mmCIF file of C-alpha atoms in Angstrom:
data_model
loop_
_atom_site.group_PDB
_atom_site.id
_atom_site.type_symbol
_atom_site.label_atom_id
_atom_site.label_comp_id
_atom_site.label_asym_id
_atom_site.label_seq_id
_atom_site.Cartn_x
_atom_site.Cartn_y
_atom_site.Cartn_z
ATOM 1 C CA MET C 38 0.000 0.000 0.000
ATOM 2 C CA LYS C 39 2.832 2.364 0.888
ATOM 3 C CA ARG C 40 4.526 1.663 -2.462
ATOM 4 C CA LYS C 41 1.271 2.393 -4.306
ATOM 5 C CA ILE C 42 0.930 5.759 -2.549
ATOM 6 C CA ILE C 43 4.525 6.630 -3.435
ATOM 7 C CA CYS C 44 3.906 5.751 -7.094
ATOM 8 C CA LEU C 45 0.754 7.847 -7.196
ATOM 9 C CA TRP C 46 2.611 10.765 -5.595
ATOM 10 C CA ALA C 47 5.458 10.424 -8.121
ATOM 11 C CA ALA C 48 3.014 10.412 -11.025
ATOM 12 C CA ALA C 49 1.258 13.492 -9.673
ATOM 13 C CA PHE C 50 4.595 15.228 -9.175
ATOM 14 C CA ALA C 51 5.689 14.419 -12.736
ATOM 15 C CA ALA C 52 2.410 15.750 -14.098
ATOM 16 C CA ALA C 53 2.810 18.930 -12.075
ATOM 17 C CA MET C 54 6.337 19.337 -13.398
ATOM 18 C CA ILE C 55 5.068 19.014 -16.999
ATOM 19 C CA VAL C 56 2.357 21.628 -16.384
ATOM 20 C CA GLY C 57 4.888 23.871 -14.676
ATOM 21 C CA CYS C 58 7.273 23.663 -17.616
ATOM 22 C CA GLY C 59 4.370 24.361 -19.965
ATOM 23 C CA ASP C 60 3.401 27.437 -17.981
ATOM 24 C CA SER C 61 6.997 28.586 -18.046
ATOM 25 C CA THR C 62 7.139 28.279 -21.848
ATOM 26 C CA TYR C 63 3.833 30.091 -22.251
ATOM 27 C CA ASN C 64 4.771 32.886 -19.845
ATOM 28 C CA GLN C 65 8.124 33.379 -21.563
ATOM 29 C CA ALA C 66 6.341 33.587 -24.933
ATOM 30 C CA ARG C 67 4.054 36.275 -23.537
ATOM 31 C CA LYS C 68 7.080 38.183 -22.290
ATOM 32 C CA ASP C 69 8.802 37.854 -25.662
ATOM 33 C CA LEU C 70 5.678 39.159 -27.396
ATOM 34 C CA SER C 71 5.505 42.201 -25.129
ATOM 35 C CA GLN C 72 9.182 42.898 -25.864
ATOM 36 C CA GLU C 73 8.599 42.614 -29.636
ATOM 37 C CA ALA C 74 10.769 39.481 -29.909
ATOM 38 C CA TYR C 75 8.285 37.984 -32.330
ATOM 39 C CA GLU C 76 10.284 34.987 -33.604
ATOM 40 C CA GLU C 77 10.974 33.798 -30.061
ATOM 41 C CA ALA C 78 7.379 34.451 -29.029
ATOM 42 C CA LEU C 79 6.041 32.451 -31.972
ATOM 43 C CA GLN C 80 8.273 29.503 -31.135
ATOM 44 C CA GLY C 81 7.115 29.534 -27.520
ATOM 45 C CA PHE C 82 3.426 29.774 -28.359
ATOM 46 C CA GLU C 83 3.698 26.973 -30.929
ATOM 47 C CA THR C 84 5.392 24.788 -28.317
ATOM 48 C CA SER C 85 2.562 25.513 -25.875
ATOM 49 C CA ILE C 86 0.000 24.574 -28.531
ATOM 50 C CA GLU C 87 1.800 21.291 -29.266
ATOM 51 C CA GLU C 88 1.874 20.520 -25.553
ATOM 52 C CA GLU C 89 -1.833 21.444 -25.275
ATOM 53 C CA ASN C 90 -1.089 24.098 -22.697
ATOM 54 C CA HIS C 91 -3.053 27.390 -22.798
ATOM 55 C CA VAL C 92 -4.025 26.438 -26.355
ATOM 56 C CA THR C 93 -6.556 29.192 -27.082
ATOM 57 C CA GLU C 94 -4.416 31.937 -25.558
ATOM 58 C CA SER C 95 -1.348 30.571 -27.351
ATOM 59 C CA CYS C 96 -3.201 30.622 -30.677
ATOM 60 C CA ARG C 97 -3.934 34.302 -30.032
ATOM 61 C CA GLY C 98 -0.285 34.971 -29.205
ATOM 62 C CA ALA C 99 0.985 33.027 -32.221
ATOM 63 C CA GLY C 100 -1.463 34.906 -34.435
ATOM 64 C CA ILE C 101 -0.240 38.287 -33.202
ATOM 65 C CA ALA C 102 3.401 37.227 -33.644
ATOM 66 C CA GLN C 103 2.728 36.059 -37.207
ATOM 67 C CA LEU C 104 0.913 39.319 -37.918
ATOM 68 C CA LYS C 105 3.881 41.345 -36.678
ATOM 69 C CA LEU C 106 6.228 39.194 -38.758
ATOM 70 C CA GLY C 107 4.196 39.892 -41.875
ATOM 71 C CA ASN C 108 2.927 36.311 -42.238
ATOM 72 C CA TYR C 109 -0.704 37.271 -42.664
ATOM 73 C CA GLU C 110 -2.190 33.961 -43.852
ATOM 74 C CA GLU C 111 -0.665 32.107 -40.910
ATOM 75 C CA ALA C 112 -1.834 34.852 -38.555
ATOM 76 C CA ILE C 113 -5.407 34.493 -39.783
ATOM 77 C CA GLU C 114 -5.375 30.724 -39.196
ATOM 78 C CA TYR C 115 -4.162 31.053 -35.619
ATOM 79 C CA LEU C 116 -6.554 33.876 -34.815
ATOM 80 C CA GLU C 117 -9.502 31.917 -36.209
ATOM 81 C CA ARG C 118 -8.636 29.080 -33.822
ATOM 82 C CA ALA C 119 -8.341 31.536 -30.950
ATOM 83 C CA ALA C 120 -11.703 33.156 -31.716
ATOM 84 C CA ALA C 121 -13.414 29.763 -31.823
ATOM 85 C CA GLY C 122 -11.881 28.729 -28.509
ATOM 86 C CA LYS C 123 -13.554 31.373 -26.335
ATOM 87 C CA GLU C 124 -16.907 32.200 -27.886
ATOM 88 C CA ALA C 125 -18.365 33.367 -24.568
ATOM 89 C CA ASP C 126 -15.495 35.643 -23.540
ATOM 90 C CA ARG C 127 -16.479 38.931 -25.195
ATOM 91 C CA GLY C 128 -13.314 40.809 -24.259
ATOM 92 C CA PHE C 129 -11.024 38.070 -25.556
ATOM 93 C CA ARG C 130 -13.082 37.610 -28.721
ATOM 94 C CA ARG C 131 -13.128 41.372 -29.389
ATOM 95 C CA ASP C 132 -9.356 41.489 -29.101
ATOM 96 C CA VAL C 133 -8.829 38.498 -31.392
ATOM 97 C CA LEU C 134 -11.272 39.706 -34.038
ATOM 98 C CA SER C 135 -9.507 43.082 -34.136
ATOM 99 C CA TYR C 136 -6.189 41.401 -34.868
ATOM 100 C CA LYS C 137 -7.817 39.032 -37.368
ATOM 101 C CA ALA C 138 -9.433 41.902 -39.277
ATOM 102 C CA THR C 139 -6.078 43.694 -39.351
ATOM 103 C CA ALA C 140 -4.329 40.582 -40.715
ATOM 104 C CA GLU C 141 -7.001 40.127 -43.381
ATOM 105 C CA TYR C 142 -6.721 43.776 -44.388
ATOM 106 C CA LYS C 143 -2.942 43.551 -44.688
ATOM 107 C CA ALA C 144 -3.336 40.346 -46.719
ATOM 108 C CA GLN C 145 -5.615 42.379 -49.032
ATOM 109 C CA GLN C 146 -8.546 40.127 -48.149
ATOM 110 C CA TYR C 147 -10.768 43.156 -47.876
ATOM 111 C CA GLU C 148 -14.150 41.418 -48.095
ATOM 112 C CA GLN C 149 -13.146 39.002 -45.335
ATOM 113 C CA ALA C 150 -11.795 41.876 -43.256
ATOM 114 C CA LEU C 151 -15.100 43.701 -43.562
ATOM 115 C CA ALA C 152 -17.051 40.587 -42.557
ATOM 116 C CA THR C 153 -14.801 40.119 -39.527
ATOM 117 C CA CYS C 154 -15.241 43.780 -38.586
ATOM 118 C CA GLU C 155 -19.013 43.483 -38.819
ATOM 119 C CA SER C 156 -18.839 40.533 -36.408
ATOM 120 C CA LEU C 157 -16.617 42.655 -34.195
ATOM 121 C CA LEU C 158 -19.173 45.472 -34.059
ATOM 122 C CA LYS C 159 -21.798 43.054 -32.703
ATOM 123 C CA ILE C 160 -19.777 42.759 -29.500
ATOM 124 C CA SER C 161 -17.853 46.035 -29.454
ATOM 125 C CA GLY C 162 -18.962 49.643 -29.696
ATOM 126 C CA ARG C 163 -15.465 51.032 -29.272
ATOM 127 C CA ALA C 164 -14.061 53.773 -31.482
ATOM 128 C CA ASP C 165 -11.203 51.629 -32.779
ATOM 129 C CA SER C 166 -13.682 48.928 -33.854
ATOM 130 C CA TYR C 167 -15.661 51.443 -35.907
ATOM 131 C CA TYR C 168 -12.410 52.784 -37.362
ATOM 132 C CA LEU C 169 -11.282 49.314 -38.473
ATOM 133 C CA THR C 170 -14.667 48.652 -40.058
ATOM 134 C CA GLY C 171 -14.614 51.988 -41.877
ATOM 135 C CA ARG C 172 -11.172 51.270 -43.263
ATOM 136 C CA ALA C 173 -12.268 47.852 -44.548
ATOM 137 C CA ALA C 174 -15.444 49.323 -46.075
ATOM 138 C CA LEU C 175 -13.377 51.972 -47.816
ATOM 139 C CA ALA C 176 -11.125 49.299 -49.320
ATOM 140 C CA VAL C 177 -14.124 47.619 -51.012
ATOM 141 C CA ASN C 178 -15.463 50.947 -52.310
ATOM 142 C CA GLN C 179 -18.381 51.159 -49.867
ATOM 143 C CA TYR C 180 -17.854 54.886 -49.438
ATOM 144 C CA GLU C 181 -21.124 55.799 -47.732
ATOM 145 C CA GLN C 182 -20.863 52.944 -45.253
ATOM 146 C CA ALA C 183 -17.224 53.813 -44.580
ATOM 147 C CA GLN C 184 -18.182 57.404 -43.795
ATOM 148 C CA ASN C 185 -20.865 56.202 -41.367
ATOM 149 C CA TYR C 186 -18.367 54.003 -39.558
ATOM 150 C CA PHE C 187 -15.745 56.757 -39.434
ATOM 151 C CA ASP C 188 -18.351 59.200 -38.146
ATOM 152 C CA GLN C 189 -19.099 56.812 -35.285
ATOM 153 C CA ALA C 190 -15.384 56.427 -34.548
ATOM 154 C CA ALA C 191 -14.868 60.205 -34.488
ATOM 155 C CA LYS C 192 -17.954 60.675 -32.310
ATOM 156 C CA LYS C 193 -16.801 58.119 -29.764
ATOM 157 C CA GLU C 194 -13.230 59.404 -29.709
ATOM 158 C CA ASP C 195 -13.115 63.117 -30.437
ATOM 159 C CA SER C 196 -9.328 63.408 -30.615
ATOM 160 C CA GLU C 197 -6.621 64.636 -32.943
ATOM 161 C CA GLU C 198 -5.183 61.118 -33.100
ATOM 162 C CA MET C 199 -8.407 59.534 -34.336
ATOM 163 C CA ALA C 200 -8.938 62.344 -36.849
ATOM 164 C CA LEU C 201 -5.442 61.752 -38.222
ATOM 165 C CA GLN C 202 -6.014 57.999 -38.457
ATOM 166 C CA ILE C 203 -9.193 58.513 -40.459
ATOM 167 C CA TYR C 204 -7.474 61.090 -42.652
ATOM 168 C CA GLU C 205 -4.633 58.654 -43.372
ATOM 169 C CA ALA C 206 -7.144 55.900 -44.236
ATOM 170 C CA TYR C 207 -8.688 58.149 -46.879
ATOM 171 C CA LEU C 208 -5.239 59.271 -48.020
ATOM 172 C CA GLU C 209 -4.274 55.631 -48.550
ATOM 173 C CA GLN C 210 -7.158 55.339 -51.026
ATOM 174 C CA ASP C 211 -6.284 58.649 -52.775
ATOM 175 C CA LEU C 212 -9.343 60.319 -51.210
ATOM 176 C CA GLU C 213 -7.553 63.031 -49.258
ATOM 177 C CA ALA C 214 -10.395 65.554 -49.556
ATOM 178 C CA ASP C 215 -12.829 63.185 -47.845
ATOM 179 C CA GLY C 216 -10.432 62.708 -44.947
ATOM 180 C CA THR C 217 -9.708 66.401 -44.554
ATOM 181 C CA ARG C 218 -13.146 67.128 -43.116
ATOM 182 C CA TYR C 219 -12.323 65.021 -40.041
ATOM 183 C CA LEU C 220 -9.257 67.168 -39.474
ATOM 184 C CA GLU C 221 -11.386 70.277 -39.866
ATOM 185 C CA GLN C 222 -13.870 69.015 -37.269
ATOM 186 C CA VAL C 223 -11.091 68.787 -34.689
ATOM 187 C CA LEU C 224 -10.035 72.343 -35.497
ATOM 188 C CA ASP C 225 -13.520 73.673 -34.684
ATOM 189 C CA GLY C 226 -12.662 73.623 -30.987
ATOM 190 C CA ASN C 227 -10.051 75.566 -29.045
ATOM 191 C CA ALA C 228 -6.753 74.295 -27.701
ATOM 192 C CA GLY C 229 -6.459 74.377 -23.924
ATOM 193 C CA THR C 230 -2.972 72.926 -23.444
ATOM 194 C CA ALA C 231 0.411 73.151 -25.109
ATOM 195 C CA LYS C 232 0.032 69.573 -26.352
ATOM 196 C CA GLU C 233 -3.305 70.428 -27.960
ATOM 197 C CA HIS C 234 -1.722 73.453 -29.660
ATOM 198 C CA CYS C 235 0.977 71.128 -30.998
ATOM 199 C CA GLU C 236 -1.546 68.597 -32.316
ATOM 200 C CA ARG C 237 -3.566 71.340 -33.965
ATOM 201 C CA GLY C 238 -0.357 72.616 -35.534
ATOM 202 C CA ARG C 239 0.365 69.119 -36.819
ATOM 203 C CA ILE C 240 -3.098 68.959 -38.386
ATOM 204 C CA TYR C 241 -2.671 72.321 -40.089
ATOM 205 C CA TYR C 242 0.683 71.040 -41.367
ATOM 206 C CA TYR C 243 -0.987 67.974 -42.900
ATOM 207 C CA MET C 244 -3.561 70.246 -44.490
ATOM 208 C CA GLY C 245 -0.860 72.447 -45.992
ATOM 209 C CA ASP C 246 -1.964 75.499 -43.978
ATOM 210 C CA TYR C 247 1.491 76.491 -42.821
ATOM 211 C CA GLU C 248 0.537 79.927 -41.500
ATOM 212 C CA ASN C 249 -1.956 78.536 -38.991
ATOM 213 C CA ALA C 250 0.392 75.632 -38.256
ATOM 214 C CA GLU C 251 3.099 78.100 -37.287
ATOM 215 C CA ALA C 252 0.725 80.051 -35.039
ATOM 216 C CA GLU C 253 -0.391 76.941 -33.137
ATOM 217 C CA LEU C 254 3.129 75.546 -32.858
ATOM 218 C CA THR C 255 4.493 78.861 -31.644
ATOM 219 C CA ALA C 256 1.928 78.822 -28.831
ATOM 220 C CA ALA C 257 3.062 75.331 -27.879
ATOM 221 C CA ILE C 258 6.754 76.258 -28.009
ATOM 222 C CA ASP C 259 6.143 79.373 -25.913
ATOM 223 C CA SER C 260 4.708 76.995 -23.296
ATOM 224 C CA ARG C 261 7.923 74.948 -23.504
ATOM 225 C CA TYR C 262 6.384 71.981 -25.298
ATOM 226 C CA ARG C 263 9.513 70.825 -27.098
ATOM 227 C CA GLU C 264 7.911 68.305 -29.463
ATOM 228 C CA ALA C 265 6.369 71.274 -31.274
ATOM 229 C CA MET C 266 9.876 72.226 -32.415
ATOM 230 C CA LEU C 267 10.044 69.005 -34.434
ATOM 231 C CA VAL C 268 6.750 69.774 -36.153
ATOM 232 C CA MET C 269 7.862 73.352 -36.772
ATOM 233 C CA GLY C 270 10.947 71.971 -38.472
ATOM 234 C CA GLN C 271 8.686 69.875 -40.719
ATOM 235 C CA VAL C 272 6.680 72.994 -41.561
ATOM 236 C CA ASP C 273 9.828 74.853 -42.591
ATOM 237 C CA LEU C 274 10.954 71.911 -44.712
ATOM 238 C CA ALA C 275 7.579 71.955 -46.453
ATOM 239 C CA ARG C 276 8.152 75.651 -47.139
ATOM 240 C CA GLU C 277 11.612 74.767 -48.503
ATOM 241 C CA ASP C 278 13.283 76.739 -45.715
ATOM 242 C CA VAL C 279 15.990 74.192 -44.944
ATOM 243 C CA ASP C 280 18.045 76.582 -42.808
ATOM 244 C CA GLY C 281 15.003 77.392 -40.673
ATOM 245 C CA ALA C 282 14.169 73.717 -40.301
ATOM 246 C CA ARG C 283 17.719 72.815 -39.335
ATOM 247 C CA ALA C 284 17.706 75.552 -36.687
ATOM 248 C CA TRP C 285 14.560 74.088 -35.094
ATOM 249 C CA PHE C 286 15.944 70.546 -35.035
ATOM 250 C CA GLN C 287 19.242 71.737 -33.565
ATOM 251 C CA GLU C 288 17.455 73.774 -30.899
ATOM 252 C CA TYR C 289 15.407 70.715 -29.999
ATOM 253 C CA LEU C 290 18.608 68.674 -29.573
ATOM 254 C CA GLU C 291 20.163 71.400 -27.414
ATOM 255 C CA LYS C 292 17.184 71.450 -25.043
ATOM 256 C CA GLU C 293 16.052 67.809 -25.123
ATOM 257 C CA LYS C 294 18.595 65.417 -23.613
ATOM 258 C CA LYS C 295 16.630 62.147 -23.627
ATOM 259 C CA ASN C 296 14.344 61.704 -26.662
ATOM 260 C CA THR C 297 16.829 62.958 -29.231
ATOM 261 C CA SER C 298 16.140 60.599 -32.162
ATOM 262 C CA GLY C 299 13.421 62.872 -33.601
ATOM 263 C CA GLY C 300 15.857 65.772 -33.729
ATOM 264 C CA TYR C 301 18.500 63.714 -35.502
ATOM 265 C CA ASN C 302 15.916 62.393 -37.942
ATOM 266 C CA GLY C 303 14.973 65.995 -38.695
ATOM 267 C CA LEU C 304 18.622 66.774 -39.467
ATOM 268 C CA VAL C 305 18.674 63.740 -41.758
ATOM 269 C CA LEU C 306 15.762 65.221 -43.705
ATOM 270 C CA CYS C 307 17.607 68.534 -43.972
ATOM 271 C CA ASP C 308 20.718 66.752 -45.235
ATOM 272 C CA LEU C 309 18.635 64.880 -47.809
ATOM 273 C CA ALA C 310 17.118 68.157 -49.006
ATOM 274 C CA GLU C 311 20.647 69.496 -49.529
ATOM 275 C CA GLU C 312 21.893 66.190 -51.017
ATOM 276 C CA ASN C 313 24.531 65.938 -48.283
ATOM 277 C CA TYR C 314 24.397 62.157 -47.981
ATOM 278 C CA GLU C 315 27.547 61.731 -45.889
ATOM 279 C CA SER C 316 26.173 64.039 -43.189
ATOM 280 C CA ALA C 317 22.779 62.333 -43.449
ATOM 281 C CA LEU C 318 24.312 58.915 -42.676
ATOM 282 C CA GLU C 319 26.220 60.390 -39.731
ATOM 283 C CA ASN C 320 22.992 61.804 -38.309
ATOM 284 C CA VAL C 321 21.236 58.460 -38.794
ATOM 285 C CA GLN C 322 23.914 56.784 -36.686
ATOM 286 C CA ARG C 323 23.704 59.497 -34.011
ATOM 287 C CA GLY C 324 19.940 59.055 -33.871
ATOM 288 C CA LEU C 325 20.105 55.256 -33.729
ATOM 289 C CA ALA C 326 22.548 55.426 -30.817
ATOM 290 C CA GLU C 327 19.900 57.237 -28.769
ATOM 291 C CA ALA C 328 16.711 55.686 -30.174
ATOM 292 C CA GLN C 329 14.351 53.380 -28.348
ATOM 293 C CA SER C 330 12.916 50.440 -30.297
ATOM 294 C CA ASP C 331 9.812 52.366 -31.343
ATOM 295 C CA GLN C 332 11.903 55.334 -32.523
ATOM 296 C CA MET C 333 14.239 53.441 -34.828
ATOM 297 C CA GLN C 334 11.856 52.863 -37.708
ATOM 298 C CA GLU C 335 11.924 56.280 -39.363
ATOM 299 C CA LEU C 336 15.701 56.563 -39.052
ATOM 300 C CA LEU C 337 16.228 53.145 -40.624
ATOM 301 C CA PHE C 338 13.740 53.959 -43.382
ATOM 302 C CA ASN C 339 15.623 57.148 -44.195
ATOM 303 C CA GLU C 340 18.905 55.239 -44.183
ATOM 304 C CA VAL C 341 17.588 53.211 -47.133
ATOM 305 C CA VAL C 342 16.526 56.418 -48.874
ATOM 306 C CA ILE C 343 19.990 57.919 -48.393
ATOM 307 C CA TYR C 344 21.704 54.992 -50.111
ATOM 308 C CA GLU C 345 19.134 55.067 -52.893
ATOM 309 C CA LYS C 346 19.563 58.807 -53.462
ATOM 310 C CA SER C 347 23.354 58.388 -53.526
ATOM 311 C CA LEU C 348 22.834 55.695 -56.235
ATOM 312 C CA ASP C 349 24.246 52.891 -54.058
ATOM 313 C CA PHE C 350 21.370 50.582 -54.945
ATOM 314 C CA GLN C 351 23.069 47.408 -53.737
ATOM 315 C CA THR C 352 23.540 48.706 -50.189
ATOM 316 C CA ALA C 353 20.077 50.250 -50.251
ATOM 317 C CA GLN C 354 18.624 46.864 -51.170
ATOM 318 C CA GLU C 355 20.523 45.140 -48.354
ATOM 319 C CA LYS C 356 19.361 47.764 -45.869
ATOM 320 C CA ALA C 357 15.787 47.405 -47.132
ATOM 321 C CA ASP C 358 15.928 43.637 -46.541
ATOM 322 C CA GLU C 359 17.162 44.228 -42.986
ATOM 323 C CA TYR C 360 14.444 46.807 -42.434
ATOM 324 C CA LEU C 361 11.668 44.472 -43.596
ATOM 325 C CA GLN C 362 12.893 41.776 -41.229
ATOM 326 C CA MET C 363 12.267 44.238 -38.395
ATOM 327 C CA PHE C 364 9.130 45.937 -39.784
ATOM 328 C CA PRO C 365 7.603 43.454 -42.252
ATOM 329 C CA ASP C 366 4.226 45.177 -42.572
ATOM 330 C CA ASP C 367 5.567 48.556 -43.752
ATOM 331 C CA GLU C 368 3.978 49.027 -47.168
ATOM 332 C CA ARG C 369 6.146 52.073 -47.923
ATOM 333 C CA MET C 370 9.292 49.978 -47.684
ATOM 334 C CA ARG C 371 7.761 47.150 -49.686
ATOM 335 C CA THR C 372 7.186 49.637 -52.503
ATOM 336 C CA GLU C 373 10.729 50.974 -52.085
ATOM 337 C CA LYS C 374 12.092 47.421 -52.148
ATOM 338 C CA GLU C 375 10.326 46.681 -55.439
ATOM 339 C CA PHE C 376 11.978 49.749 -56.968
ATOM 340 C CA LEU C 377 15.419 48.752 -55.634
ATOM 341 C CA ASP C 378 15.008 45.204 -56.893
ATOM 342 C CA SER C 379 14.242 46.563 -60.357
ATOM 343 C CA ARG C 380 17.392 48.720 -60.276
ATOM 344 C CA THR C 381 19.753 45.994 -59.074
ATOM 345 C CA SER C 382 18.349 43.437 -61.523
ATOM 346 C CA ARG C 383 19.397 45.732 -64.384
ATOM 347 C CA GLY C 384 22.960 45.938 -63.216
#
């Protein structure tokens, strides 16, 4: 009897050890996902699925990792499994359907994306859900429906950020005028803080109204909101005042000691405008040395542009490949890569 008890205890201990190891793998995958280590996260989630540990949650995690890696078909498959695994959990299902619709949109499966978004709206009345649905409707030329969805998104989240997202969705479809009205709606109010002055200045900049952009940004700068200096530099570049722009970016770097990558990226743009590619590459490296992970993208994108503009297509192509490994869903770089491939194939 004693031996039987020991055997039962050993079996239970072994089972607990297996579950514990499975939890460890799953938890590490979650950590990797939060730290944007998508390859490692995918491997961990797939291991958890094989071991039948946290299967539904791991399918969600694997789907997000595949989405971030640019593997949209695989992402859709995992997210479909995740959505089916927790039908009753509205919060989980809302989250999964949002990612699934995004993957379908990026895979250019616009009809499927719209259908997924319509399912999403049955359980979610959030602004971002209406925005996603409007974007999908726009992609299948349902202009009136898209406007209705965007109107709901703007109503639920009356912010500069949402207005800019809607504007960019229309811009993506070459319908800039339709998106401009959402920017104009935001400008109907009055700015109460330096940040709001800056955002209004950014909107005027997008609209090409540089005089009003300057007025709003000046108010923000006078209140010591340093980010406005970066936007002011963009305004001067748009007005072809490279010296003025460079002065703003340099002043930002003199006063801002932590988040300096935006200032260096601004100097890169000035160098590009003056065709000073050696200085541009130096400023890219200075910016990258200070950049956080979410600040690297624009600098690395411009690095590719620098090599292209200097007619070093081979290096530009190599840099573009490296960039797409880090940011696989950037459509701008995919277009750039197609151009570079065409140039290098000739030589």
